GROMACS .gro file of C-alpha atoms in nm:
model
  171
    1PHE     CA    1   0.836   0.232   1.310
    2GLU     CA    2   0.941   0.002   1.592
    3THR     CA    3   0.769  -0.302   1.439
    4ALA     CA    4   0.903  -0.214   1.095
    5GLN     CA    5   1.257  -0.189   1.230
    6SER     CA    6   1.230  -0.527   1.401
    7ASN     CA    7   1.115  -0.674   1.068
    8GLN     CA    8   1.418  -0.512   0.904
    9ALA     CA    9   1.633  -0.749   1.111
   10LYS     CA   10   1.450  -1.045   0.954
   11ILE     CA   11   1.509  -0.910   0.605
   12LEU     CA   12   1.877  -0.851   0.680
   13ASN     CA   13   1.909  -1.201   0.823
   14TYR     CA   14   1.752  -1.341   0.505
   15LEU     CA   15   1.996  -1.143   0.290
   16ARG     CA   16   2.290  -1.268   0.495
   17HIS     CA   17   2.196  -1.635   0.470
   18ASN     CA   18   1.976  -1.689   0.162
   19ALA     CA   19   2.079  -1.443  -0.108
   20ASN     CA   20   2.344  -1.669  -0.261
   21ASN     CA   21   2.206  -1.633  -0.614
   22LEU     CA   22   2.263  -1.254  -0.619
   23PRO     CA   23   2.598  -1.086  -0.691
   24PRO     CA   24   2.785  -1.018  -0.363
   25SER     CA   25   2.818  -0.646  -0.445
   26THR     CA   26   2.437  -0.617  -0.477
   27VAL     CA   27   2.379  -0.804  -0.150
   28ASP     CA   28   2.639  -0.594   0.032
   29LYS     CA   29   2.480  -0.269  -0.092
   30LEU     CA   30   2.130  -0.390   0.008
   31LYS     CA   31   2.253  -0.493   0.353
   32LYS     CA   32   2.423  -0.154   0.401
   33ASP     CA   33   2.122   0.046   0.276
   34ILE     CA   34   1.853  -0.148   0.462
   35GLY     CA   35   2.067  -0.193   0.774
   36GLY     CA   36   2.118   0.183   0.804
   37CYS     CA   37   1.765   0.283   0.713
   38GLY     CA   38   1.598   0.492   0.982
   39ASN     CA   39   1.903   0.495   1.207
   40TYR     CA   40   1.924   0.874   1.190
   41LEU     CA   41   1.604   1.063   1.271
   42VAL     CA   42   1.585   1.426   1.386
   43PHE     CA   43   1.248   1.560   1.498
   44HIS     CA   44   1.158   1.927   1.536
   45GLN     CA   45   0.897   2.048   1.782
   46TYR     CA   46   0.729   2.372   1.684
   47GLN     CA   47   0.565   2.635   1.902
   48ASN     CA   48   0.220   2.509   1.807
   49LYS     CA   49   0.324   2.174   1.970
   50ALA     CA   50   0.348   2.000   1.629
   51VAL     CA   51   0.631   1.750   1.598
   52ARG     CA   52   0.771   1.682   1.253
   53LEU     CA   53   1.052   1.479   1.111
   54GLY     CA   54   1.322   1.727   1.009
   55LYS     CA   55   1.610   1.509   0.892
   56ALA     CA   56   1.650   1.137   0.841
   57SER     CA   57   1.838   0.866   0.657
   58PHE     CA   58   1.620   0.634   0.452
   59CYS     CA   59   1.722   0.375   0.191
   60LYS     CA   60   1.423   0.443  -0.041
   61LYS     CA   61   1.380   0.072  -0.121
   62HIS     CA   62   1.009   0.059  -0.044
   63PHE     CA   63   0.958  -0.290  -0.188
   64LEU     CA   64   1.202  -0.442   0.063
   65CYS     CA   65   1.213  -0.190   0.345
   66GLN     CA   66   0.909  -0.155   0.568
   67LEU     CA   67   1.019   0.185   0.700
   68CYS     CA   68   1.037   0.324   0.348
   69ALA     CA   69   0.708   0.152   0.257
   70ILE     CA   70   0.541   0.329   0.551
   71ARG     CA   71   0.679   0.666   0.439
   72ARG     CA   72   0.580   0.606   0.076
   73GLY     CA   73   0.229   0.505   0.183
   74ALA     CA   74   0.193   0.816   0.399
   75LYS     CA   75   0.300   1.039   0.109
   76GLN     CA   76   0.048   0.869  -0.120
   77VAL     CA   77  -0.230   0.909   0.137
   78GLU     CA   78  -0.148   1.278   0.167
   79ALA     CA   79  -0.159   1.324  -0.212
   80HIS     CA   80  -0.488   1.135  -0.245
   81MET     CA   81  -0.643   1.324   0.048
   82LYS     CA   82  -0.582   1.655  -0.130
   83LYS     CA   83  -0.761   1.521  -0.438
   84LEU     CA   84  -1.044   1.382  -0.226
   85GLU     CA   85  -1.091   1.717  -0.053
   86ALA     CA   86  -1.096   1.897  -0.389
   87LEU     CA   87  -1.365   1.660  -0.520
   88GLN     CA   88  -1.570   1.700  -0.203
   89ALA     CA   89  -1.541   2.078  -0.236
   90GLN     CA   90  -1.701   2.046  -0.581
   91ASN     CA   91  -1.978   1.816  -0.454
   92ALA     CA   92  -2.046   1.828  -0.079
   93ASN     CA   93  -2.273   1.519  -0.102
   94LEU     CA   94  -1.987   1.283  -0.184
   95LYS     CA   95  -1.889   1.050   0.098
   96PRO     CA   96  -1.579   0.828   0.108
   97PHE     CA   97  -1.623   0.459   0.188
   98LEU     CA   98  -1.351   0.203   0.258
   99LEU     CA   99  -1.384  -0.129   0.077
  100THR     CA  100  -1.162  -0.433   0.115
  101TYR     CA  101  -1.163  -0.704  -0.151
  102THR     CA  102  -0.991  -1.027  -0.069
  103VAL     CA  103  -0.931  -1.377  -0.200
  104LYS     CA  104  -0.878  -1.700  -0.014
  105ASN     CA  105  -0.526  -1.768   0.116
  106GLY     CA  106  -0.307  -1.992  -0.097
  107LYS     CA  107   0.047  -2.127  -0.121
  108ASP     CA  108   0.112  -1.992  -0.472
  109LEU     CA  109   0.145  -1.611  -0.459
  110LYS     CA  110   0.141  -1.567  -0.837
  111GLU     CA  111  -0.183  -1.765  -0.872
  112ARG     CA  112  -0.351  -1.575  -0.586
  113PHE     CA  113  -0.237  -1.239  -0.727
  114THR     CA  114  -0.358  -1.331  -1.076
  115HIS     CA  115  -0.695  -1.435  -0.932
  116LEU     CA  116  -0.727  -1.107  -0.739
  117THR     CA  117  -0.629  -0.884  -1.032
  118GLY     CA  118  -0.861  -1.077  -1.265
  119SER     CA  119  -1.147  -1.016  -1.024
  120LEU     CA  120  -1.060  -0.646  -1.006
  121LYS     CA  121  -1.067  -0.624  -1.386
  122LYS     CA  122  -1.414  -0.782  -1.389
  123LEU     CA  123  -1.531  -0.535  -1.125
  124MET     CA  124  -1.401  -0.237  -1.324
  125LYS     CA  125  -1.561  -0.377  -1.641
  126LEU     CA  126  -1.897  -0.401  -1.458
  127ARG     CA  127  -1.860  -0.035  -1.360
  128ARG     CA  128  -1.779   0.070  -1.718
  129ASN     CA  129  -2.081  -0.127  -1.846
  130PHE     CA  130  -2.301   0.040  -1.584
  131ILE     CA  131  -2.186   0.385  -1.700
  132ALA     CA  132  -2.204   0.309  -2.073
  133ARG     CA  133  -2.514   0.089  -2.095
  134GLY     CA  134  -2.691   0.119  -1.761
  135THR     CA  135  -2.652  -0.251  -1.678
  136HIS     CA  136  -2.697  -0.313  -1.306
  137SER     CA  137  -2.390  -0.304  -1.082
  138GLU     CA  138  -2.370  -0.175  -0.726
  139PHE     CA  139  -2.006  -0.087  -0.787
  140GLY     CA  140  -2.114   0.117  -1.088
  141GLN     CA  141  -2.258   0.375  -0.851
  142THR     CA  142  -1.911   0.480  -0.739
  143LEU     CA  143  -1.815   0.821  -0.867
  144GLY     CA  144  -1.442   0.776  -0.819
  145GLY     CA  145  -1.187   0.604  -0.607
  146VAL     CA  146  -0.836   0.485  -0.546
  147TYR     CA  147  -0.701   0.147  -0.442
  148SER     CA  148  -0.386  -0.033  -0.341
  149ILE     CA  149  -0.300  -0.401  -0.336
  150GLU     CA  150  -0.146  -0.544  -0.021
  151PHE     CA  151   0.013  -0.883   0.047
  152THR     CA  152   0.037  -1.062   0.377
  153LYS     CA  153   0.173  -1.406   0.453
  154SER     CA  154   0.082  -1.637   0.735
  155LYS     CA  155   0.099  -2.007   0.812
  156HIS     CA  156  -0.209  -2.042   0.588
  157GLY     CA  157  -0.024  -1.903   0.284
  158TRP     CA  158  -0.029  -1.579   0.087
  159HIS     CA  159  -0.318  -1.339   0.131
  160PRO     CA  160  -0.336  -1.067  -0.136
  161HIS     CA  161  -0.612  -0.812  -0.085
  162VAL     CA  162  -0.721  -0.472  -0.210
  163HIS     CA  163  -0.794  -0.167   0.003
  164MET     CA  164  -1.011   0.080  -0.183
  165VAL     CA  165  -1.159   0.419  -0.100
  166VAL     CA  166  -1.457   0.502  -0.319
  167LEU     CA  167  -1.675   0.811  -0.341
  168LEU     CA  168  -2.050   0.767  -0.338
  169GLU     CA  169  -2.361   0.974  -0.304
  170PRO     CA  170  -2.494   0.890   0.045
  171ASP     CA  171  -2.826   0.744  -0.070
   0.00000   0.00000   0.00000
């Protein structure tokens, strides 16, 4: 949360100085929402030593706000973990594996994203062909999975990549 809050300052600074093409009322609301996000957190400690967030103020703008993105991601992980556990209860042989698919960094985010999503579509098509026709594909051996696309930016440009958890038979 500490790193996310320090990045919030960068986003707020950008809104203050570079959001001239947006209506002032929209910018003011964004600044208020993002600026106050995570400022109020109340934690409860239970007798079993567990500490949980009891009350908080969040802006719920997960595309702009890193604090809200972290919370949204945690909720999605929790939901997917329940499904994963249910599938593993049905078939104890299934093992989860983490895969990361990436493309080379580039200056044009749209082009890099289009390249990544096009590659993902080809990968999914190979899997469907493996299931339907038996054509060879290592990825076709996956029995299920979930993925998310993540973007990072550095001095070398945009770096879109996919994090994927897939279920496989161990052998």
